[in-house]
Amino acid sequence: MENRTQSAEPMQLYLQEARKYEYLTPEKEREYATRWRNDGDRLALDRLVGSHLRLVFKLARGYQGYGLPIADLVAEGNVGLMQAAEKFDPEKGFRFATYASWWVRAAIQEYVLHNWSLVKIGTTAAQKKLFFSLRRLKARMEELDNGDLSPEAVAYIATELDVPETEVVEMNRRLTNDSSLNAPFGEEGDSEWQDQLTDDRASQESLVGDAEERRERLSFLKLGLEALDDRERAILVARRLADEPQTLEELSARFHVSRERVRQLEVRAFEKVQKAVLARSRAQQIAAADKGRDWGRGEMSRALISA
């Protein structure tokens, strides 16, 4: 018979783990929070966070209406729970659940906003308030169709949420006109819109080739710098390789020479590096050509033997 634990859904496993932790009394909660805050006690952190896993699940369920997997919502909520544990101050007298709820909701809401639609839904506080409250207010007013809201409904919602009426209209249109990438299309409905999306990123072959080319250039540069003396190397690095290049005046003061002498040393160092890089490149080309000739002779010998 299949092992029940292996066949259980992820959320069943999560809840099974959450039930292992007992609810904390205010005294125990304060003790664990203090031990974690003052001593970095990992066991105390585990007890404090573990006893609130069920809270995360309860809050995450409130956002299931946005069509996102409950497991993902819970995972994001757990991130918020850990952030709350990092910031919680037991000396202020609040229960951890009260404090953590704000962090959990914020983490889940941020996840919903970034994943519910391809278009970024909310950036301002007013837009976020609209996104998470508009459906509830529309249901209360029985404005459940997918068209534009009536002027009276727009005015009511704007007043209720203290946001501009134009943002109410815009958010309602964005929410009602959004379509799922998993929606079927075609004559037989056997394709999804997401199948038509193209990936404009470079191929793996191009990425590997570019990385190899960068490594080769760095090795050439390292070889070229080794051909310089300490002063030439320092000047070339300061003038051409630093994020914020130094001026001739600064290097003149550093090495106690004139600005013109610094410029001459820079030019000479650059020419030395160029020569070293060109010599290395030619050596590699000759080695590659010799290897090709050896390979060709070997292939010819094998062909003659086979004949």
Short mmCIF file of C-alpha atoms in Angstrom, two decimals:
data_model
loop_
_atom_site.label_atom_id
_atom_site.label_comp_id
_atom_site.label_asym_id
_atom_site.label_seq_id
_atom_site.Cartn_x
_atom_site.Cartn_y
_atom_site.Cartn_z
CA MET A 1 0.00 0.00 0.00
CA GLU A 2 1.29 3.44 -0.92
CA ASN A 3 2.82 5.35 1.92
CA ARG A 4 0.28 7.95 3.08
CA THR A 5 2.94 10.56 3.71
CA GLN A 6 4.34 10.23 0.19
CA SER A 7 0.92 10.52 -1.44
CA ALA A 8 -0.25 13.47 0.67
CA GLU A 9 -0.71 16.87 -0.95
CA PRO A 10 1.94 19.53 -0.16
CA MET A 11 -0.50 21.50 1.99
CA GLN A 12 -1.46 18.39 3.96
CA LEU A 13 2.20 17.85 4.72
CA TYR A 14 2.53 21.52 5.68
CA LEU A 15 -0.40 21.33 8.06
CA GLN A 16 0.88 18.08 9.54
CA GLU A 17 4.16 19.83 10.28
CA ALA A 18 2.37 22.91 11.65
CA ARG A 19 0.29 20.82 14.07
CA LYS A 20 3.46 19.52 15.69
CA TYR A 21 3.91 22.95 17.25
CA GLU A 22 1.73 23.88 20.19
CA TYR A 23 0.10 27.27 20.60
CA LEU A 24 2.21 29.49 22.83
CA THR A 25 1.08 31.26 25.95
CA PRO A 26 1.98 34.96 26.14
CA GLU A 27 4.74 34.08 28.63
CA LYS A 28 6.28 31.38 26.43
CA GLU A 29 6.01 33.57 23.35
CA ARG A 30 7.84 36.39 25.10
CA GLU A 31 10.50 33.97 26.36
CA TYR A 32 11.21 32.55 22.89
CA ALA A 33 11.16 35.96 21.23
CA THR A 34 13.59 37.34 23.83
CA ARG A 35 15.95 34.38 23.49
CA TRP A 36 16.00 34.77 19.73
CA ARG A 37 16.40 38.55 19.80
CA ASN A 38 19.08 38.70 22.49
CA ASP A 39 20.94 35.40 22.09
CA GLY A 40 20.27 34.29 18.53
CA ASP A 41 18.76 31.05 19.86
CA ARG A 42 17.74 29.06 16.76
CA LEU A 43 15.63 26.64 18.77
CA ALA A 44 13.63 29.53 20.22
CA LEU A 45 13.15 30.91 16.70
CA ASP A 46 11.89 27.52 15.51
CA ARG A 47 9.33 27.37 18.35
CA LEU A 48 8.21 30.97 17.77
CA VAL A 49 7.82 30.64 13.99
CA GLY A 50 6.51 27.07 14.03
CA SER A 51 3.65 27.95 16.35
CA HIS A 52 2.42 30.49 13.76
CA LEU A 53 2.54 28.34 10.62
CA ARG A 54 -1.22 27.78 10.89
CA LEU A 55 -1.70 31.54 10.93
CA VAL A 56 0.13 31.79 7.60
CA PHE A 57 -2.09 29.10 6.07
CA LYS A 58 -5.24 30.86 7.32
CA LEU A 59 -4.17 34.21 5.85
CA ALA A 60 -3.02 32.65 2.56
CA ARG A 61 -6.41 31.03 2.02
CA GLY A 62 -7.94 34.49 1.89
CA TYR A 63 -6.06 35.15 -1.37
CA GLN A 64 -7.00 31.97 -3.23
CA GLY A 65 -9.54 33.89 -5.30
CA TYR A 66 -6.73 35.29 -7.46
CA GLY A 67 -6.10 31.90 -9.06
CA LEU A 68 -2.59 31.37 -7.70
CA PRO A 69 -1.49 28.06 -6.12
CA ILE A 70 -2.13 27.96 -2.38
CA ALA A 71 1.31 26.39 -1.88
CA ASP A 72 2.96 29.46 -3.44
CA LEU A 73 0.86 31.82 -1.34
CA VAL A 74 1.83 29.94 1.83
CA ALA A 75 5.50 29.95 0.82
CA GLU A 76 5.45 33.73 0.40
CA GLY A 77 3.58 34.09 3.67
CA ASN A 78 6.31 32.12 5.40
CA VAL A 79 8.85 34.59 4.05
CA GLY A 80 6.85 37.38 5.67
CA LEU A 81 6.67 35.38 8.90
CA MET A 82 10.46 35.07 9.03
CA GLN A 83 10.83 38.79 8.36
CA ALA A 84 8.45 39.48 11.22
CA ALA A 85 10.51 37.28 13.54
CA GLU A 86 13.62 39.26 12.60
CA LYS A 87 11.96 42.59 13.41
CA PHE A 88 9.75 41.66 16.39
CA ASP A 89 10.44 43.42 19.68
CA PRO A 90 8.80 41.55 22.59
CA GLU A 91 9.39 44.53 24.89
CA LYS A 92 6.67 46.58 23.18
CA GLY A 93 3.90 44.42 24.57
CA PHE A 94 2.23 43.21 21.35
CA ARG A 95 1.50 39.57 20.60
CA PHE A 96 3.62 38.13 17.84
CA ALA A 97 0.56 37.02 15.84
CA THR A 98 -0.70 40.61 15.67
CA TYR A 99 2.67 41.88 14.48
CA ALA A 100 3.37 39.00 12.10
CA SER A 101 -0.01 39.24 10.36
CA TRP A 102 1.00 42.53 8.78
CA TRP A 103 4.24 41.07 7.42
CA VAL A 104 2.56 37.90 6.16
CA ARG A 105 -0.19 39.81 4.36
CA ALA A 106 2.33 42.23 2.84
CA ALA A 107 4.46 39.36 1.48
CA ILE A 108 1.45 37.55 0.01
CA GLN A 109 -0.01 40.71 -1.50
CA GLU A 110 3.31 41.59 -3.12
CA TYR A 111 3.45 38.10 -4.62
CA VAL A 112 -0.11 38.35 -5.94
CA LEU A 113 0.54 41.76 -7.49
CA HIS A 114 3.60 40.51 -9.35
CA ASN A 115 2.20 37.17 -10.50
CA TRP A 116 -1.53 37.63 -11.05
CA SER A 117 -1.04 39.46 -14.36
CA LEU A 118 1.65 40.02 -16.98
CA VAL A 119 0.93 43.73 -16.57
CA LYS A 120 2.10 45.24 -13.32
CA ILE A 121 -1.14 45.96 -11.46
CA GLY A 122 -0.31 48.21 -8.55
CA THR A 123 2.60 50.44 -7.74
CA THR A 124 1.09 53.08 -5.46
CA ALA A 125 -0.64 52.52 -2.14
CA ALA A 126 -3.96 53.61 -3.70
CA GLN A 127 -3.64 51.11 -6.56
CA LYS A 128 -2.83 48.27 -4.17
CA LYS A 129 -5.81 49.19 -2.01
CA LEU A 130 -8.01 49.14 -5.11
CA PHE A 131 -6.69 45.82 -6.33
CA PHE A 132 -7.43 44.00 -3.09
CA SER A 133 -10.74 45.75 -2.29
CA LEU A 134 -12.45 46.36 -5.64
CA ARG A 135 -14.05 42.91 -6.00
CA ARG A 136 -15.39 42.98 -2.47
CA LEU A 137 -16.99 46.39 -2.93
CA LYS A 138 -18.41 45.45 -6.35
CA ALA A 139 -19.99 42.35 -4.83
CA ARG A 140 -21.51 44.45 -2.05
CA MET A 141 -23.04 46.76 -4.67
CA GLU A 142 -24.00 43.83 -6.93
CA GLU A 143 -21.90 45.28 -9.75
CA LEU A 144 -20.79 41.85 -10.94
CA ASP A 145 -20.76 42.32 -14.74
CA ASN A 146 -17.49 42.69 -16.66
CA GLY A 147 -18.30 46.10 -18.16
CA ASP A 148 -17.54 49.58 -16.90
CA LEU A 149 -18.87 50.57 -13.51
CA SER A 150 -21.78 52.94 -13.25
CA PRO A 151 -20.89 56.53 -12.28
CA GLU A 152 -22.62 56.01 -8.92
CA ALA A 153 -20.53 52.89 -8.22
CA VAL A 154 -17.32 54.65 -9.20
CA ALA A 155 -18.12 57.56 -6.88
CA TYR A 156 -19.00 55.23 -4.00
CA ILE A 157 -15.84 53.13 -4.30
CA ALA A 158 -13.62 56.19 -4.67
CA THR A 159 -15.10 57.67 -1.50
CA GLU A 160 -14.97 54.39 0.41
CA LEU A 161 -11.28 53.81 -0.40
CA ASP A 162 -10.24 57.47 -0.56
CA VAL A 163 -8.79 57.18 -4.08
CA PRO A 164 -9.38 59.18 -7.29
CA GLU A 165 -12.34 58.11 -9.43
CA THR A 166 -10.09 57.83 -12.50
CA GLU A 167 -8.04 55.14 -10.76
CA VAL A 168 -11.19 53.21 -9.88
CA VAL A 169 -12.24 53.15 -13.55
CA GLU A 170 -8.75 52.19 -14.74
CA MET A 171 -8.28 49.41 -12.20
CA ASN A 172 -11.70 47.94 -12.94
CA ARG A 173 -10.91 47.79 -16.65
CA ARG A 174 -7.54 46.18 -16.04
CA LEU A 175 -9.01 43.54 -13.78
CA THR A 176 -11.97 42.68 -16.01
CA ASN A 177 -10.01 42.62 -19.27
CA ASP A 178 -7.10 40.47 -18.07
CA SER A 179 -6.99 36.95 -19.53
CA SER A 180 -5.25 33.82 -18.35
CA LEU A 181 -2.26 32.53 -20.29
CA ASN A 182 -3.70 29.06 -19.79
CA ALA A 183 -6.93 29.94 -21.59
CA PRO A 184 -7.46 27.60 -24.59
CA PHE A 185 -7.83 28.88 -28.13
CA GLY A 186 -8.04 27.46 -31.63
CA GLU A 187 -10.74 25.48 -33.35
CA GLU A 188 -10.36 22.46 -31.08
CA GLY A 189 -9.18 24.36 -28.03
CA ASP A 190 -6.08 22.18 -27.77
CA SER A 191 -3.62 25.10 -27.52
CA GLU A 192 -2.99 27.72 -24.86
CA TRP A 193 -2.01 31.37 -25.25
CA GLN A 194 1.24 30.76 -23.37
CA ASP A 195 2.31 28.40 -26.19
CA GLN A 196 2.58 31.44 -28.46
CA LEU A 197 5.02 33.31 -26.25
CA THR A 198 8.58 33.48 -27.50
CA ASP A 199 11.75 33.59 -25.46
CA ASP A 200 13.93 36.47 -26.67
CA ARG A 201 16.84 35.54 -24.44
CA ALA A 202 20.07 34.28 -25.94
CA SER A 203 20.42 30.53 -26.44
CA GLN A 204 22.48 28.38 -24.09
CA GLU A 205 25.08 27.94 -26.84
CA SER A 206 25.45 31.71 -27.18
CA LEU A 207 25.70 32.19 -23.42
CA VAL A 208 28.38 29.50 -23.13
CA GLY A 209 30.25 30.94 -26.11
CA ASP A 210 30.14 34.47 -24.68
CA ALA A 211 31.33 33.25 -21.28
CA GLU A 212 34.22 31.36 -22.91
CA GLU A 213 35.16 34.45 -24.90
CA ARG A 214 35.16 36.59 -21.73
CA ARG A 215 37.38 34.07 -19.95
CA GLU A 216 39.79 34.08 -22.89
CA ARG A 217 39.94 37.88 -22.96
CA LEU A 218 40.61 38.02 -19.23
CA SER A 219 43.41 35.48 -19.57
CA PHE A 220 44.92 37.58 -22.38
CA LEU A 221 44.65 40.73 -20.26
CA LYS A 222 46.26 39.00 -17.29
CA LEU A 223 49.13 37.86 -19.52
CA GLY A 224 49.57 41.37 -20.87
CA LEU A 225 49.65 42.93 -17.38
CA GLU A 226 52.34 40.46 -16.34
CA ALA A 227 54.59 41.97 -19.02
CA LEU A 228 54.56 45.34 -17.20
CA ASP A 229 56.60 46.56 -14.29
CA ASP A 230 54.81 47.60 -11.09
CA ARG A 231 54.55 51.29 -11.95
CA GLU A 232 53.32 50.71 -15.50
CA ARG A 233 50.75 48.21 -14.26
CA ALA A 234 49.45 50.55 -11.57
CA ILE A 235 49.11 53.45 -14.02
CA LEU A 236 47.35 51.38 -16.69
CA VAL A 237 44.92 49.92 -14.18
CA ALA A 238 44.21 53.33 -12.65
CA ARG A 239 43.70 55.02 -16.03
CA ARG A 240 41.90 52.36 -18.12
CA LEU A 241 40.62 49.51 -15.96
CA ALA A 242 39.27 51.22 -12.83
CA ASP A 243 35.56 51.97 -12.41
CA GLU A 244 36.51 55.57 -11.66
CA PRO A 245 39.71 56.36 -13.62
CA GLN A 246 42.25 58.57 -11.91
CA THR A 247 43.45 61.80 -13.48
CA LEU A 248 46.97 62.49 -14.70
CA GLU A 249 47.23 65.05 -11.90
CA GLU A 250 46.43 62.43 -9.22
CA LEU A 251 48.89 59.90 -10.61
CA SER A 252 51.53 62.60 -11.02
CA ALA A 253 51.33 63.32 -7.30
CA ARG A 254 51.27 59.60 -6.45
CA PHE A 255 54.42 58.67 -8.41
CA HIS A 256 56.23 62.04 -8.08
CA VAL A 257 56.61 62.57 -11.84
CA SER A 258 55.14 65.06 -14.28
CA ARG A 259 51.72 64.59 -15.86
CA GLU A 260 53.37 64.20 -19.27
CA ARG A 261 55.55 61.40 -17.90
CA VAL A 262 52.46 59.63 -16.54
CA ARG A 263 50.83 59.90 -19.98
CA GLN A 264 53.96 58.44 -21.64
CA LEU A 265 54.05 55.54 -19.20
CA GLU A 266 50.35 54.86 -19.83
CA VAL A 267 50.86 54.75 -23.61
CA ARG A 268 53.92 52.52 -23.31
CA ALA A 269 52.13 50.15 -20.93
CA PHE A 270 49.15 49.89 -23.27
CA GLU A 271 51.41 49.09 -26.23
CA LYS A 272 53.17 46.37 -24.23
CA VAL A 273 49.85 44.77 -23.34
CA GLN A 274 48.74 44.89 -26.98
CA LYS A 275 51.92 43.16 -28.13
CA ALA A 276 51.62 40.45 -25.47
CA VAL A 277 47.98 39.79 -26.36
CA LEU A 278 48.71 39.64 -30.11
CA ALA A 279 51.62 37.26 -29.54
CA ARG A 280 49.43 34.96 -27.41
CA SER A 281 46.65 35.05 -29.98
CA ARG A 282 49.00 34.16 -32.85
CA ALA A 283 50.51 31.33 -30.83
CA GLN A 284 47.06 29.89 -30.25
CA GLN A 285 46.18 30.19 -33.94
CA ILE A 286 49.38 28.37 -34.94
CA ALA A 287 48.72 25.65 -32.36
CA ALA A 288 45.18 25.23 -33.63
CA ALA A 289 46.39 25.01 -37.24
CA ASP A 290 49.01 22.39 -36.32
CA LYS A 291 46.39 20.38 -34.49
CA GLY A 292 44.14 20.55 -37.55
CA ARG A 293 46.93 19.33 -39.81
CA ASP A 294 47.71 16.46 -37.44
CA TRP A 295 44.04 15.52 -37.34
CA GLY A 296 43.85 15.65 -41.15
CA ARG A 297 46.90 13.38 -41.54
CA GLY A 298 45.42 10.95 -39.07
CA GLU A 299 42.11 10.85 -40.94
CA MET A 300 43.93 10.27 -44.24
CA SER A 301 45.97 7.41 -42.74
CA ARG A 302 42.83 5.75 -41.40
CA ALA A 303 41.16 6.17 -44.79
CA LEU A 304 44.10 4.54 -46.57
CA ILE A 305 44.14 1.65 -44.09
CA SER A 306 40.42 1.12 -44.53
CA ALA A 307 40.83 1.10 -48.31
#
